[in-house]
Amino acid sequence: MVAVGCAGRPWRVLSAGVALSVAVTLLALPLPASAQDSECAPAPFTDRELIPEVHRGNVDCAWNHDIAGGLADGSYQPAGLVRRDQMAAFIVRTLRAAGLAGRFPQPSEQAFTDLDGNVHAADIGVLTAIEV
């Protein structure tokens, strides 16, 4: 799927399910002791019942570990689309939840010219610095 992004350039988008799968796969990284083997409280998403039951616990944990925050209206929209810049934020927040933030190099000057004002520019900078 393609959507139009900054400067009229196409953005590649992923379904929220695929994006969450990537984030949950990254959560397989060793978590700090405080986050290991803990039961995750239900996420407060207004449409939580629309999340397939097999994935609901993963979404709950992604919310509990500040990886997925949902939308401003309180929903998660599990069938929604995730843009590449949003996926960058998912990945960086997952790496932080795994305790790896201290390993991030300082982002160098932004390598992309279409990120002015993008709320995810810093996360994209982190992924660029670690060559993702």
Coordinates of N, CA, C and O in Angstrom, one line a residue:
M1 N 0.8 -1.2 0.0 CA 0.0 0.0 0.0 C 0.9 1.2 0.0 O 1.9 1.2 0.6
V2 N 0.4 2.3 -0.6 CA 1.2 3.5 -0.7 C 0.3 4.7 -0.4 O -0.9 4.7 -0.8
A3 N 0.8 5.6 0.4 CA 0.0 6.8 0.7 C 1.0 8.0 0.4 O 2.2 7.8 0.3
V4 N 0.4 9.2 0.2 CA 1.2 10.3 -0.1 C 1.8 10.9 1.2 O 1.1 11.1 2.2
G5 N 3.1 11.2 1.3 CA 3.7 11.7 2.4 C 4.2 13.1 2.2 O 3.7 13.9 1.4
C6 N 5.3 13.5 2.9 CA 5.8 14.9 2.8 C 6.3 15.1 1.4 O 6.8 14.3 0.7
A7 N 6.2 16.4 1.0 CA 6.7 16.8 -0.3 C 6.1 16.0 -1.5 O 6.7 15.9 -2.5
G8 N 4.9 15.4 -1.3 CA 4.2 14.7 -2.3 C 4.9 13.3 -2.6 O 4.5 12.6 -3.5
R9 N 5.9 13.0 -1.8 CA 6.6 11.7 -2.1 C 5.8 10.6 -1.4 O 5.1 10.7 -0.4
P10 N 5.7 9.4 -2.1 CA 4.9 8.3 -1.5 C 5.5 7.8 -0.2 O 6.8 7.7 -0.1
W11 N 4.7 7.4 0.7 CA 5.1 6.7 1.9 C 4.7 5.3 1.8 O 3.6 5.0 1.3
R12 N 5.5 4.4 2.2 CA 5.1 3.0 2.3 C 4.4 2.9 3.6 O 4.8 3.4 4.6
V13 N 3.3 2.2 3.6 CA 2.6 2.0 4.9 C 2.4 0.5 5.1 O 2.4 -0.3 4.2
L14 N 2.3 0.2 6.4 CA 2.1 -1.2 6.9 C 0.7 -1.2 7.6 O 0.3 -0.2 8.2
S15 N 0.2 -2.4 7.7 CA -1.0 -2.5 8.5 C -0.6 -2.4 9.9 O 0.6 -2.7 10.3
A16 N -1.5 -2.0 10.8 CA -1.1 -1.9 12.2 C -0.7 -3.3 12.8 O 0.2 -3.4 13.6
G17 N -1.3 -4.3 12.2 CA -1.0 -5.7 12.7 C 0.5 -6.0 12.3 O 1.2 -6.6 13.1
V18 N 0.9 -5.7 11.1 CA 2.3 -6.0 10.7 C 3.3 -5.1 11.6 O 4.3 -5.6 12.0
A19 N 2.9 -3.9 11.8 CA 3.8 -3.0 12.6 C 3.9 -3.5 14.0 O 5.0 -3.6 14.6
L20 N 2.8 -4.0 14.6 CA 2.8 -4.5 15.9 C 3.7 -5.8 15.9 O 4.4 -6.0 16.9
S21 N 3.6 -6.6 14.9 CA 4.3 -7.9 14.8 C 5.8 -7.5 14.9 O 6.6 -8.2 15.6
V22 N 6.2 -6.5 14.1 CA 7.6 -6.1 14.2 C 8.0 -5.6 15.6 O 9.1 -6.1 16.1
A23 N 7.2 -4.8 16.2 CA 7.5 -4.3 17.5 C 7.6 -5.4 18.5 O 8.5 -5.5 19.4
V24 N 6.6 -6.4 18.5 CA 6.6 -7.5 19.4 C 7.8 -8.4 19.2 O 8.4 -8.9 20.1
T25 N 8.2 -8.6 17.9 CA 9.4 -9.4 17.6 C 10.6 -8.7 18.3 O 11.5 -9.4 18.9
L26 N 10.7 -7.4 18.2 CA 11.8 -6.7 18.8 C 11.7 -6.8 20.4 O 12.7 -6.8 21.0
L27 N 10.5 -7.0 20.9 CA 10.3 -7.1 22.3 C 10.9 -8.4 22.8 O 11.1 -8.6 24.0
A28 N 11.2 -9.3 21.9 CA 11.9 -10.6 22.3 C 13.3 -10.3 22.8 O 13.9 -11.2 23.4
L29 N 13.8 -9.1 22.5 CA 15.1 -8.7 23.1 C 15.0 -8.8 24.6 O 13.9 -8.6 25.2
P30 N 16.1 -9.0 25.3 CA 16.0 -9.0 26.7 C 15.5 -7.7 27.3 O 16.0 -6.6 27.0
L31 N 14.5 -7.8 28.1 CA 14.0 -6.6 28.8 C 14.6 -6.4 30.1 O 15.1 -7.4 30.7
P32 N 14.6 -5.2 30.7 CA 15.2 -5.0 32.0 C 14.4 -5.9 33.0 O 13.2 -6.2 32.7
A33 N 15.0 -6.2 34.1 CA 14.4 -7.1 35.1 C 13.0 -6.6 35.5 O 12.1 -7.4 35.7
S34 N 12.8 -5.3 35.6 CA 11.5 -4.8 36.0 C 10.4 -5.1 35.0 O 9.3 -5.1 35.4
A35 N 10.8 -5.4 33.8 CA 9.7 -5.6 32.8 C 9.6 -7.1 32.4 O 8.7 -7.5 31.6
Q36 N 10.5 -7.9 32.9 CA 10.5 -9.4 32.5 C 9.4 -10.1 33.3 O 9.1 -9.8 34.4
D37 N 8.8 -11.1 32.6 CA 7.9 -12.0 33.2 C 6.7 -11.2 34.0 O 6.3 -11.7 35.0
S38 N 6.4 -10.1 33.5 CA 5.3 -9.4 34.1 C 4.0 -9.5 33.3 O 4.0 -9.6 32.1
E39 N 2.9 -9.6 34.0 CA 1.6 -9.6 33.3 C 1.3 -8.2 32.9 O 1.5 -7.3 33.7
C40 N 0.8 -8.0 31.7 CA 0.5 -6.6 31.3 C -0.9 -6.3 31.5 O -1.8 -7.1 31.2
A41 N -1.2 -5.1 32.1 CA -2.5 -4.7 32.3 C -3.2 -4.4 31.0 O -2.5 -4.1 30.0
P42 N -4.5 -4.6 30.9 CA -5.2 -4.3 29.6 C -5.0 -2.9 29.2 O -5.1 -1.9 30.0
A43 N -4.7 -2.7 27.9 CA -4.6 -1.3 27.3 C -6.0 -0.7 27.4 O -7.0 -1.3 27.2
P44 N -6.0 0.7 27.5 CA -7.3 1.4 27.7 C -8.0 1.7 26.3 O -8.8 2.6 26.3
F45 N -7.6 1.1 25.2 CA -8.1 1.5 23.9 C -9.6 1.3 23.9 O -10.1 0.2 24.3
T46 N -10.3 2.2 23.3 CA -11.8 2.2 23.2 C -12.2 1.1 22.3 O -13.4 0.6 22.4
D47 N -11.4 0.6 21.4 CA -11.7 -0.5 20.4 C -10.9 -1.7 20.7 O -10.7 -2.5 19.8
R48 N -10.5 -1.9 21.9 CA -9.6 -3.1 22.3 C -10.3 -4.4 21.9 O -9.6 -5.3 21.5
E49 N -11.6 -4.5 21.9 CA -12.3 -5.7 21.6 C -12.1 -6.1 20.1 O -12.3 -7.2 19.7
L50 N -11.7 -5.1 19.3 CA -11.5 -5.3 17.8 C -10.1 -5.9 17.5 O -9.9 -6.4 16.4
I51 N -9.3 -5.9 18.5 CA -7.9 -6.5 18.4 C -8.1 -8.0 18.5 O -8.7 -8.5 19.5
P52 N -7.7 -8.8 17.5 CA -7.8 -10.3 17.6 C -7.3 -10.8 18.9 O -6.2 -10.3 19.4
E53 N -8.0 -11.7 19.5 CA -7.6 -12.1 20.9 C -6.2 -12.7 20.9 O -5.5 -12.5 21.9
V54 N -5.8 -13.3 19.8 CA -4.4 -13.9 19.8 C -3.3 -12.8 19.9 O -2.2 -13.1 20.4
H55 N -3.7 -11.5 19.6 CA -2.7 -10.4 19.6 C -3.0 -9.5 20.7 O -2.2 -8.6 21.0
R56 N -4.1 -9.6 21.4 CA -4.5 -8.6 22.4 C -3.5 -8.4 23.5 O -3.2 -7.3 23.9
G57 N -2.9 -9.5 24.0 CA -1.9 -9.5 25.1 C -0.7 -8.7 24.6 O -0.1 -8.0 25.4
N58 N -0.3 -8.9 23.3 CA 0.9 -8.2 22.8 C 0.6 -6.7 22.7 O 1.5 -5.9 23.0
V59 N -0.6 -6.3 22.3 CA -0.9 -4.9 22.2 C -1.0 -4.3 23.6 O -0.5 -3.2 23.9
D60 N -1.5 -5.1 24.6 CA -1.5 -4.6 26.0 C -0.1 -4.4 26.5 O 0.2 -3.3 27.1
C61 N 0.8 -5.3 26.2 CA 2.2 -5.1 26.6 C 2.9 -4.0 25.9 O 3.7 -3.2 26.5
A62 N 2.6 -3.8 24.6 CA 3.2 -2.7 23.8 C 2.7 -1.4 24.5 O 3.4 -0.4 24.6
W63 N 1.4 -1.3 24.9 CA 0.9 -0.1 25.6 C 1.6 0.1 26.9 O 2.0 1.2 27.3
N64 N 1.7 -1.0 27.7 CA 2.3 -0.9 29.0 C 3.8 -0.5 29.0 O 4.2 0.1 29.9
H65 N 4.5 -0.8 27.9 CA 5.9 -0.5 27.8 C 6.1 0.8 27.0 O 7.2 1.1 26.5
D66 N 5.0 1.6 26.8 CA 5.1 2.9 26.1 C 5.6 2.7 24.6 O 6.3 3.6 24.1
I67 N 5.3 1.6 24.0 CA 5.6 1.4 22.6 C 4.5 1.9 21.7 O 4.7 2.5 20.7
A68 N 3.3 1.5 22.0 CA 2.1 1.9 21.3 C 1.2 2.7 22.1 O 0.8 2.3 23.2
G69 N 0.9 3.9 21.7 CA 0.1 4.8 22.4 C -1.3 5.0 21.9 O -2.2 5.6 22.6
G70 N -1.6 4.4 20.7 CA -2.9 4.6 20.2 C -3.1 6.0 19.6 O -2.2 6.7 19.4
L71 N -4.3 6.2 19.2 CA -4.7 7.5 18.6 C -5.2 8.5 19.6 O -5.6 8.2 20.7
A72 N -5.3 9.8 19.1 CA -5.8 10.8 20.0 C -7.2 10.6 20.5 O -7.6 11.1 21.6
D73 N -8.0 9.9 19.7 CA -9.4 9.6 20.1 C -9.5 8.5 21.1 O -10.6 8.1 21.5
G74 N -8.4 7.9 21.5 CA -8.4 6.8 22.5 C -8.5 5.4 21.9 O -8.5 4.4 22.6
S75 N -8.6 5.3 20.5 CA -8.7 4.0 19.9 C -7.3 3.5 19.5 O -6.3 4.3 19.5
Y76 N -7.2 2.3 19.1 CA -6.0 1.7 18.6 C -6.1 1.4 17.0 O -5.1 1.5 16.4
Q77 N -7.3 1.2 16.6 CA -7.5 0.9 15.1 C -6.6 -0.2 14.6 O -5.7 0.0 13.8
P78 N -6.8 -1.4 15.1 CA -5.9 -2.5 14.7 C -5.9 -2.8 13.2 O -4.9 -3.4 12.8
A79 N -6.9 -2.5 12.5 CA -6.8 -2.7 11.0 C -6.3 -1.5 10.3 O -6.3 -1.4 9.1
G80 N -5.9 -0.4 11.0 CA -5.4 0.8 10.4 C -4.0 0.6 9.8 O -3.4 -0.5 9.9
L81 N -3.6 1.6 9.1 CA -2.3 1.6 8.5 C -1.2 2.3 9.3 O -1.6 3.3 10.0
V82 N 0.0 1.9 9.2 CA 1.1 2.6 9.9 C 2.1 3.0 8.8 O 2.6 2.2 8.0
R83 N 2.5 4.3 8.9 CA 3.4 4.9 7.9 C 4.8 4.5 8.4 O 5.1 4.1 9.5
R84 N 5.8 4.7 7.5 CA 7.2 4.4 7.8 C 7.7 5.3 9.0 O 8.4 4.8 9.8
D85 N 7.3 6.5 9.0 CA 7.8 7.4 10.1 C 7.2 6.9 11.4 O 7.9 6.9 12.5
Q86 N 6.0 6.5 11.4 CA 5.4 5.9 12.6 C 6.0 4.6 13.0 O 6.3 4.3 14.2
M87 N 6.4 3.8 12.0 CA 7.1 2.5 12.3 C 8.4 2.8 13.0 O 8.9 2.0 13.8
A88 N 9.1 3.8 12.5 CA 10.4 4.2 13.1 C 10.2 4.5 14.6 O 11.0 4.0 15.4
A89 N 9.1 5.2 15.0 CA 8.9 5.4 16.4 C 8.6 4.1 17.1 O 9.1 3.9 18.2
F90 N 7.8 3.2 16.5 CA 7.5 1.9 17.2 C 8.9 1.2 17.5 O 9.1 0.7 18.6
I91 N 9.8 1.2 16.5 CA 11.0 0.4 16.6 C 11.9 1.1 17.7 O 12.4 0.4 18.6
V92 N 12.0 2.4 17.7 CA 12.9 3.1 18.6 C 12.3 2.9 20.0 O 13.1 2.6 21.0
R93 N 11.0 3.1 20.2 CA 10.4 2.9 21.5 C 10.6 1.4 22.0 O 10.8 1.2 23.2
T94 N 10.5 0.5 21.1 CA 10.7 -0.9 21.5 C 12.2 -1.1 21.9 O 12.4 -1.8 22.9
L95 N 13.1 -0.6 21.2 CA 14.5 -0.7 21.6 C 14.8 0.0 23.0 O 15.5 -0.5 23.8
R96 N 14.1 1.1 23.2 CA 14.2 1.8 24.6 C 13.6 0.9 25.6 O 14.2 0.7 26.7
A97 N 12.4 0.2 25.4 CA 11.8 -0.6 26.3 C 12.7 -1.8 26.7 O 12.6 -2.4 27.8
A98 N 13.5 -2.2 25.7 CA 14.4 -3.4 25.9 C 15.7 -2.9 26.6 O 16.6 -3.7 26.8
G99 N 15.8 -1.6 27.0 CA 16.9 -1.1 27.7 C 18.1 -0.8 26.8 O 19.3 -0.8 27.3
L100 N 17.9 -0.6 25.5 CA 19.1 -0.5 24.6 C 19.3 1.0 24.3 O 20.2 1.3 23.4
A101 N 18.6 1.9 24.9 CA 18.7 3.3 24.5 C 20.2 3.9 24.7 O 20.6 4.7 24.0
G102 N 20.8 3.3 25.7 CA 22.2 3.8 26.0 C 23.2 3.4 24.9 O 24.3 3.9 24.8
R103 N 22.8 2.5 24.0 CA 23.6 2.1 22.9 C 23.4 2.9 21.7 O 24.1 2.7 20.7
F104 N 22.4 3.8 21.7 CA 22.2 4.6 20.5 C 23.3 5.6 20.3 O 23.6 6.4 21.2
P105 N 23.9 5.7 19.1 CA 24.8 6.8 18.8 C 24.0 8.1 18.7 O 22.8 8.1 18.5
Q106 N 24.7 9.2 18.8 CA 24.1 10.5 18.6 C 23.7 10.6 17.1 O 24.5 10.3 16.3
P107 N 22.5 10.9 16.9 CA 22.1 11.1 15.5 C 22.9 12.2 14.8 O 23.1 13.2 15.4
S108 N 23.3 11.9 13.6 CA 24.1 13.0 12.9 C 23.0 13.8 12.2 O 21.8 13.7 12.4
E109 N 23.5 14.8 11.5 CA 22.5 15.7 10.8 C 21.6 14.9 10.0 O 21.9 13.9 9.4
Q110 N 20.3 15.3 10.0 CA 19.3 14.5 9.3 C 19.6 14.3 7.8 O 19.9 15.3 7.1
A111 N 19.6 13.1 7.4 CA 19.9 12.7 6.1 C 18.8 12.9 5.1 O 19.0 12.8 3.9
F112 N 17.6 13.1 5.6 CA 16.4 13.2 4.7 C 15.9 14.7 4.7 O 16.0 15.4 5.6
T113 N 15.5 15.1 3.5 CA 15.1 16.5 3.3 C 13.6 16.7 3.5 O 13.2 17.8 3.4
D114 N 12.8 15.7 3.7 CA 11.4 15.9 3.8 C 10.8 15.6 5.2 O 9.7 15.3 5.4
L115 N 11.6 15.9 6.2 CA 11.2 15.7 7.6 C 10.9 16.9 8.4 O 10.6 16.8 9.6
D116 N 11.0 18.1 7.8 CA 10.7 19.3 8.6 C 9.4 19.3 9.2 O 8.4 19.0 8.6
G117 N 9.4 19.4 10.6 CA 8.1 19.4 11.3 C 7.6 18.0 11.6 O 6.5 17.9 12.2
N118 N 8.2 17.0 11.2 CA 7.7 15.6 11.4 C 8.0 15.3 12.9 O 9.1 15.3 13.3
V119 N 7.0 14.9 13.6 CA 7.1 14.5 15.0 C 8.0 13.3 15.2 O 8.5 13.1 16.3
H120 N 8.2 12.5 14.2 CA 9.0 11.3 14.3 C 10.5 11.5 13.8 O 11.2 10.5 13.7
A121 N 10.8 12.7 13.5 CA 12.1 13.0 12.9 C 13.3 12.5 13.7 O 14.3 11.9 13.2
A122 N 13.2 12.7 15.1 CA 14.3 12.2 16.0 C 14.4 10.7 15.9 O 15.5 10.2 15.9
D123 N 13.3 10.0 15.9 CA 13.4 8.5 15.9 C 13.9 8.1 14.5 O 14.7 7.1 14.5
I124 N 13.6 8.7 13.5 CA 14.2 8.4 12.1 C 15.7 8.7 12.2 O 16.4 7.9 11.7
G125 N 16.1 9.7 12.9 CA 17.5 10.0 13.0 C 18.2 9.0 13.8 O 19.4 8.6 13.4
V126 N 17.6 8.4 14.8 CA 18.2 7.3 15.6 C 18.4 6.1 14.7 O 19.5 5.5 14.6
L127 N 17.4 5.7 13.9 CA 17.5 4.6 13.1 C 18.5 4.8 12.0 O 19.2 3.9 11.6
T128 N 18.6 6.0 11.5 CA 19.6 6.3 10.5 C 21.0 6.1 11.1 O 21.9 5.5 10.5
A129 N 21.2 6.6 12.3 CA 22.5 6.5 13.0 C 22.9 5.1 13.3 O 24.1 4.8 13.2
I130 N 21.9 4.2 13.5 CA 22.3 2.8 13.7 C 22.1 2.0 12.5 O 22.2 0.8 12.5
E131 N 22.0 2.7 11.3 CA 22.0 2.1 10.0 C 20.9 1.1 9.8 O 21.1 0.1 9.1
V132 N 19.7 1.5 10.3 CA 18.5 0.7 10.0 C 17.8 1.3 8.8 O 17.6 2.5 8.8

